[in-house]
Amino acid sequence: MEKRAIIMGASSGMGYEISRLLLERGYRLGIAARREERLMEIKRLRPAMVETACIDVTSASAPAQLEQLIERVGGIDLYFHVAGIGHQNMQLNERIELDTVNTNAMGFTRMVGAAFRYMAAHGGGHIAVISSIAGTKGLGAAPSYSATKAMQNTYIDALDQQARMRHLNITFTDVRPGFVKTDLLNDGKKYPMLMPKQLTARKIVRAVLARRRVKVVDWRYAILTALWRLVPRWLWVRLPIKN
């Protein structure tokens, strides 16, 4: 039976790589982003298997556009939320902070909630999101980014619990990568343990298809975040973590 997936944020970076990998695995895709012209590069690989849509997750009309895309694909088995932004913001620039909250918190809630409601009404499905290891602790170099990623982790936990309370056939995967070499980090700054995007995408897709509930990518970041959790707050706030 043909599997159907919607990837939100598919025009570049991890979303682009994940879309290509799912297409190779025979998925029928609905891919969406603000820049629809980049989506056409994926559609040209297998035109009959790909539907595209220009969707801005910060727009109030985005849930209705998502539902239209789902109907064009013929249903949904997997909703994959990759859309997001992130910046270091040591000067606490207000625009950067609020844009990040608008995309990573409000846009995330808007779209994941829309996917959840659709699946609840149509027999279930699988919701996968890319959050970040930044949600483990508050990072002074990126306050709104780390805060919104922690919110995403908690939101998925809450939806998982609600799905069980309501006896809905909806499963969840929360993927938490470390630093990946994508355009998002193409800002001239140096990042430790930078991972290649193609290899990272393969690890992410394997985790999602295996229906892992939480997956930290890769093992180095799994160790790092485990250590972070052991650091007491009084010490954490005194650590000069810049990346």
mmCIF file of C-alpha atoms in Angstrom:
data_model
loop_
_atom_site.group_PDB
_atom_site.id
_atom_site.type_symbol
_atom_site.label_atom_id
_atom_site.label_comp_id
_atom_site.label_asym_id
_atom_site.label_seq_id
_atom_site.Cartn_x
_atom_site.Cartn_y
_atom_site.Cartn_z
ATOM 1 C CA MET A 1 0.000 0.000 0.000
ATOM 2 C CA GLU A 2 1.338 3.417 -0.979
ATOM 3 C CA LYS A 3 2.439 5.570 1.950
ATOM 4 C CA ARG A 4 1.706 9.294 1.963
ATOM 5 C CA ALA A 5 3.769 11.950 3.727
ATOM 6 C CA ILE A 6 3.544 15.695 4.123
ATOM 7 C CA ILE A 7 6.811 17.550 4.750
ATOM 8 C CA MET A 8 6.476 21.100 6.036
ATOM 9 C CA GLY A 9 9.638 23.104 5.392
ATOM 10 C CA ALA A 10 10.893 21.056 2.442
ATOM 11 C CA SER A 11 12.553 23.731 0.325
ATOM 12 C CA SER A 12 16.046 23.552 1.821
ATOM 13 C CA GLY A 13 18.318 21.953 4.402
ATOM 14 C CA MET A 14 17.014 18.928 6.253
ATOM 15 C CA GLY A 15 13.514 19.217 4.802
ATOM 16 C CA TYR A 16 14.862 18.964 1.263
ATOM 17 C CA GLU A 17 17.056 15.958 2.089
ATOM 18 C CA ILE A 18 14.289 14.172 4.000
ATOM 19 C CA SER A 19 11.838 14.701 1.137
ATOM 20 C CA ARG A 20 14.281 13.198 -1.337
ATOM 21 C CA LEU A 21 14.899 10.169 0.889
ATOM 22 C CA LEU A 22 11.199 9.487 1.448
ATOM 23 C CA LEU A 23 10.590 9.783 -2.275
ATOM 24 C CA GLU A 24 13.294 7.162 -2.862
ATOM 25 C CA ARG A 25 11.442 4.890 -0.433
ATOM 26 C CA GLY A 26 8.263 5.086 -2.493
ATOM 27 C CA TYR A 27 6.305 7.643 -0.500
ATOM 28 C CA ARG A 28 3.788 9.838 -2.242
ATOM 29 C CA LEU A 29 4.680 13.337 -1.044
ATOM 30 C CA GLY A 30 3.059 16.634 -0.328
ATOM 31 C CA ILE A 31 5.873 19.131 0.175
ATOM 32 C CA ALA A 32 5.404 22.685 1.377
ATOM 33 C CA ALA A 33 7.444 25.774 2.178
ATOM 34 C CA ARG A 34 7.381 29.523 1.685
ATOM 35 C CA ARG A 35 9.603 29.203 -1.434
ATOM 36 C CA GLU A 36 7.685 26.990 -3.818
ATOM 37 C CA GLU A 37 10.253 27.323 -6.620
ATOM 38 C CA ARG A 38 12.749 25.235 -4.605
ATOM 39 C CA LEU A 39 10.122 22.537 -4.164
ATOM 40 C CA MET A 40 9.990 22.037 -7.908
ATOM 41 C CA GLU A 41 13.508 20.554 -7.793
ATOM 42 C CA ILE A 42 12.077 17.659 -5.786
ATOM 43 C CA LYS A 43 8.942 17.362 -7.904
ATOM 44 C CA ARG A 44 11.030 16.996 -11.066
ATOM 45 C CA LEU A 45 12.580 13.821 -9.634
ATOM 46 C CA ARG A 46 9.209 11.992 -9.805
ATOM 47 C CA PRO A 47 6.476 14.397 -10.931
ATOM 48 C CA ALA A 48 3.577 11.952 -10.512
ATOM 49 C CA MET A 49 4.514 11.275 -6.880
ATOM 50 C CA VAL A 50 4.881 14.842 -5.605
ATOM 51 C CA GLU A 51 2.420 17.633 -4.876
ATOM 52 C CA THR A 52 3.696 21.070 -3.878
ATOM 53 C CA ALA A 53 2.231 24.015 -1.994
ATOM 54 C CA CYS A 54 3.403 27.452 -0.911
ATOM 55 C CA ILE A 55 2.611 27.572 2.819
ATOM 56 C CA ASP A 56 3.871 30.022 5.426
ATOM 57 C CA VAL A 57 3.467 28.465 8.879
ATOM 58 C CA THR A 58 3.097 31.938 10.420
ATOM 59 C CA SER A 59 -0.061 32.616 8.384
ATOM 60 C CA ALA A 60 -3.549 32.051 9.800
ATOM 61 C CA SER A 61 -4.529 30.430 6.486
ATOM 62 C CA ALA A 62 -1.808 27.750 6.746
ATOM 63 C CA PRO A 63 -3.966 24.998 8.375
ATOM 64 C CA ALA A 64 -6.550 25.234 5.590
ATOM 65 C CA GLN A 65 -3.763 25.111 2.998
ATOM 66 C CA LEU A 66 -2.321 22.056 4.729
ATOM 67 C CA GLU A 67 -5.664 20.267 4.562
ATOM 68 C CA GLN A 68 -5.934 21.081 0.859
ATOM 69 C CA LEU A 69 -2.478 19.633 0.279
ATOM 70 C CA ILE A 70 -3.383 16.475 2.200
ATOM 71 C CA GLU A 71 -6.470 16.018 0.037
ATOM 72 C CA ARG A 72 -4.417 16.464 -3.135
ATOM 73 C CA VAL A 73 -1.995 13.775 -1.941
ATOM 74 C CA GLY A 74 -4.906 11.478 -1.135
ATOM 75 C CA GLY A 75 -4.550 11.348 2.640
ATOM 76 C CA ILE A 76 -1.735 11.305 5.155
ATOM 77 C CA ASP A 77 0.222 8.618 6.969
ATOM 78 C CA LEU A 78 3.129 10.831 8.103
ATOM 79 C CA TYR A 79 3.280 14.520 8.896
ATOM 80 C CA PHE A 80 6.879 15.702 9.117
ATOM 81 C CA HIS A 81 7.425 19.184 10.555
ATOM 82 C CA VAL A 82 10.840 20.545 9.607
ATOM 83 C CA ALA A 83 10.016 24.260 9.285
ATOM 84 C CA GLY A 84 11.898 26.456 11.704
ATOM 85 C CA ILE A 85 14.431 29.233 12.172
ATOM 86 C CA GLY A 86 17.241 29.863 14.632
ATOM 87 C CA HIS A 87 19.860 32.504 15.330
ATOM 88 C CA GLN A 88 22.420 33.319 17.935
ATOM 89 C CA ASN A 89 21.298 36.564 19.529
ATOM 90 C CA MET A 90 23.742 37.794 22.138
ATOM 91 C CA GLN A 91 22.407 41.347 21.756
ATOM 92 C CA LEU A 92 18.822 40.117 22.333
ATOM 93 C CA ASN A 93 17.562 41.820 19.192
ATOM 94 C CA GLU A 94 13.790 41.994 19.603
ATOM 95 C CA ARG A 95 12.963 41.232 15.974
ATOM 96 C CA ILE A 96 15.053 38.053 16.026
ATOM 97 C CA GLU A 97 13.491 36.884 19.273
ATOM 98 C CA LEU A 98 9.915 37.519 18.170
ATOM 99 C CA ASP A 99 10.398 36.103 14.649
ATOM 100 C CA THR A 100 11.780 32.926 16.220
ATOM 101 C CA VAL A 101 8.829 32.631 18.597
ATOM 102 C CA ASN A 102 6.377 33.315 15.765
ATOM 103 C CA THR A 103 7.839 30.545 13.593
ATOM 104 C CA ASN A 104 9.055 27.938 16.087
ATOM 105 C CA ALA A 105 6.309 28.268 18.684
ATOM 106 C CA MET A 106 3.185 29.719 17.094
ATOM 107 C CA GLY A 107 3.814 28.299 13.603
ATOM 108 C CA PHE A 108 4.763 24.924 15.058
ATOM 109 C CA THR A 109 1.627 24.801 17.214
ATOM 110 C CA ARG A 110 -0.543 25.910 14.315
ATOM 111 C CA MET A 111 0.683 23.215 11.919
ATOM 112 C CA VAL A 112 1.252 20.277 14.257
ATOM 113 C CA GLY A 113 -2.138 20.960 15.795
ATOM 114 C CA ALA A 114 -3.756 20.998 12.356
ATOM 115 C CA ALA A 115 -2.110 17.680 11.468
ATOM 116 C CA PHE A 116 -3.207 16.181 14.788
ATOM 117 C CA ARG A 117 -6.834 17.248 14.285
ATOM 118 C CA TYR A 118 -6.869 15.866 10.741
ATOM 119 C CA MET A 119 -5.461 12.529 11.883
ATOM 120 C CA ALA A 120 -7.893 12.387 14.802
ATOM 121 C CA ALA A 121 -10.757 12.734 12.341
ATOM 122 C CA HIS A 122 -9.352 10.325 9.722
ATOM 123 C CA GLY A 123 -8.145 7.236 11.560
ATOM 124 C CA GLY A 124 -4.738 8.320 12.865
ATOM 125 C CA GLY A 125 -1.210 8.669 11.571
ATOM 126 C CA HIS A 126 2.336 9.535 12.576
ATOM 127 C CA ILE A 127 3.586 13.011 13.493
ATOM 128 C CA ALA A 128 7.348 13.567 13.358
ATOM 129 C CA VAL A 129 9.052 16.831 14.230
ATOM 130 C CA ILE A 130 12.607 18.094 14.142
ATOM 131 C CA SER A 131 13.255 19.993 17.341
ATOM 132 C CA SER A 132 16.817 20.320 18.662
ATOM 133 C CA ILE A 133 19.219 19.469 21.438
ATOM 134 C CA ALA A 134 18.920 23.202 22.222
ATOM 135 C CA GLY A 135 15.686 22.403 24.054
ATOM 136 C CA THR A 136 17.650 20.550 26.736
ATOM 137 C CA LYS A 137 18.741 23.701 28.598
ATOM 138 C CA GLY A 138 18.361 27.438 28.162
ATOM 139 C CA LEU A 139 21.238 28.603 25.947
ATOM 140 C CA GLY A 140 22.296 32.200 26.575
ATOM 141 C CA ALA A 141 23.559 32.611 23.002
ATOM 142 C CA ALA A 142 20.118 31.759 21.558
ATOM 143 C CA PRO A 143 17.379 32.435 24.135
ATOM 144 C CA SER A 144 14.248 32.254 21.977
ATOM 145 C CA TYR A 145 15.604 29.354 19.932
ATOM 146 C CA SER A 146 16.351 27.135 22.929
ATOM 147 C CA ALA A 147 13.089 28.154 24.629
ATOM 148 C CA THR A 148 10.957 27.344 21.585
ATOM 149 C CA LYS A 149 12.693 24.007 21.103
ATOM 150 C CA ALA A 150 11.965 23.092 24.725
ATOM 151 C CA MET A 151 8.363 24.097 24.071
ATOM 152 C CA GLN A 152 8.257 21.778 21.052
ATOM 153 C CA ASN A 153 9.530 18.845 23.133
ATOM 154 C CA THR A 154 6.872 19.456 25.792
ATOM 155 C CA TYR A 155 4.105 20.012 23.240
ATOM 156 C CA ILE A 156 4.760 16.659 21.591
ATOM 157 C CA ASP A 157 4.773 14.983 25.017
ATOM 158 C CA ALA A 158 1.393 16.569 25.734
ATOM 159 C CA LEU A 159 -0.094 15.530 22.386
ATOM 160 C CA ASP A 160 1.176 11.991 22.899
ATOM 161 C CA GLN A 161 -0.577 11.860 26.248
ATOM 162 C CA GLN A 162 -3.767 13.371 24.803
ATOM 163 C CA ALA A 163 -3.815 10.868 21.937
ATOM 164 C CA ARG A 164 -3.639 8.022 24.455
ATOM 165 C CA MET A 165 -6.337 9.594 26.635
ATOM 166 C CA ARG A 166 -8.617 9.883 23.603
ATOM 167 C CA HIS A 167 -7.638 6.426 22.258
ATOM 168 C CA LEU A 168 -6.426 7.909 18.971
ATOM 169 C CA ASN A 169 -4.144 5.946 16.669
ATOM 170 C CA ILE A 170 -1.563 8.729 16.431
ATOM 171 C CA THR A 171 2.124 8.140 17.124
ATOM 172 C CA PHE A 172 4.938 10.648 17.535
ATOM 173 C CA THR A 173 8.647 11.040 16.882
ATOM 174 C CA ASP A 174 10.642 13.942 18.301
ATOM 175 C CA VAL A 175 14.022 14.172 16.525
ATOM 176 C CA ARG A 176 16.629 16.286 18.314
ATOM 177 C CA PRO A 177 19.699 16.892 16.153
ATOM 178 C CA GLY A 178 22.822 18.781 17.082
ATOM 179 C CA PHE A 179 24.533 21.177 14.711
ATOM 180 C CA VAL A 180 23.968 20.244 11.045
ATOM 181 C CA LYS A 181 25.784 21.824 8.112
ATOM 182 C CA THR A 182 22.835 23.557 6.436
ATOM 183 C CA ASP A 183 22.093 27.107 5.263
ATOM 184 C CA LEU A 184 20.681 27.823 8.723
ATOM 185 C CA LEU A 185 24.230 27.682 10.122
ATOM 186 C CA ASN A 186 25.884 29.356 7.152
ATOM 187 C CA ASP A 187 26.542 32.525 9.127
ATOM 188 C CA GLY A 188 30.328 32.508 9.365
ATOM 189 C CA LYS A 189 30.358 31.310 12.969
ATOM 190 C CA LYS A 190 32.183 28.173 14.092
ATOM 191 C CA TYR A 191 30.035 25.322 15.422
ATOM 192 C CA PRO A 192 31.377 22.254 17.237
ATOM 193 C CA MET A 193 30.683 18.696 16.071
ATOM 194 C CA LEU A 194 29.077 19.923 12.835
ATOM 195 C CA MET A 195 27.307 17.042 11.054
ATOM 196 C CA PRO A 196 26.900 16.595 7.264
ATOM 197 C CA LYS A 197 23.293 17.075 6.222
ATOM 198 C CA GLN A 198 22.957 14.009 3.957
ATOM 199 C CA LEU A 199 24.170 11.577 6.623
ATOM 200 C CA THR A 200 22.087 13.305 9.284
ATOM 201 C CA ALA A 201 18.999 13.117 7.077
ATOM 202 C CA ARG A 202 19.470 9.366 6.633
ATOM 203 C CA LYS A 203 19.712 8.893 10.403
ATOM 204 C CA ILE A 204 16.600 10.983 10.928
ATOM 205 C CA VAL A 205 14.578 9.080 8.341
ATOM 206 C CA ARG A 206 15.642 5.740 9.828
ATOM 207 C CA ALA A 207 14.538 6.887 13.286
ATOM 208 C CA VAL A 208 11.178 8.092 11.993
ATOM 209 C CA LEU A 209 10.445 4.972 9.959
ATOM 210 C CA ALA A 210 11.355 2.898 13.034
ATOM 211 C CA ARG A 211 8.837 5.038 14.972
ATOM 212 C CA ARG A 212 11.354 6.035 17.610
ATOM 213 C CA ARG A 213 9.629 8.231 20.195
ATOM 214 C CA VAL A 214 12.663 10.461 20.855
ATOM 215 C CA LYS A 215 15.888 10.387 18.878
ATOM 216 C CA VAL A 216 18.960 12.524 19.543
ATOM 217 C CA VAL A 217 21.226 12.753 16.479
ATOM 218 C CA ASP A 218 23.997 11.717 16.766
ATOM 219 C CA TRP A 219 25.557 9.646 19.607
ATOM 220 C CA ARG A 220 27.960 12.464 20.544
ATOM 221 C CA TYR A 221 25.054 14.804 21.168
ATOM 222 C CA ALA A 222 23.219 12.080 23.096
ATOM 223 C CA ILE A 223 26.164 11.961 25.504
ATOM 224 C CA LEU A 224 26.460 15.752 25.607
ATOM 225 C CA THR A 225 22.802 16.360 26.426
ATOM 226 C CA ALA A 226 22.833 13.622 29.063
ATOM 227 C CA LEU A 227 25.700 15.498 30.731
ATOM 228 C CA TRP A 228 23.899 18.823 30.371
ATOM 229 C CA ARG A 229 20.935 17.443 32.307
ATOM 230 C CA LEU A 230 23.216 16.630 35.237
ATOM 231 C CA VAL A 231 24.449 20.218 35.576
ATOM 232 C CA PRO A 232 22.618 22.057 38.398
ATOM 233 C CA ARG A 233 21.031 25.400 37.512
ATOM 234 C CA TRP A 234 23.360 27.451 39.720
ATOM 235 C CA LEU A 235 26.318 26.095 37.751
ATOM 236 C CA TRP A 236 24.671 26.073 34.318
ATOM 237 C CA VAL A 237 23.970 29.816 34.322
ATOM 238 C CA ARG A 238 27.649 30.451 35.013
ATOM 239 C CA LEU A 239 28.914 28.392 32.059
ATOM 240 C CA PRO A 240 30.002 30.431 28.994
ATOM 241 C CA ILE A 241 28.284 28.239 26.387
ATOM 242 C CA LYS A 242 28.281 30.244 23.168
ATOM 243 C CA ASN A 243 27.230 27.624 20.577
#
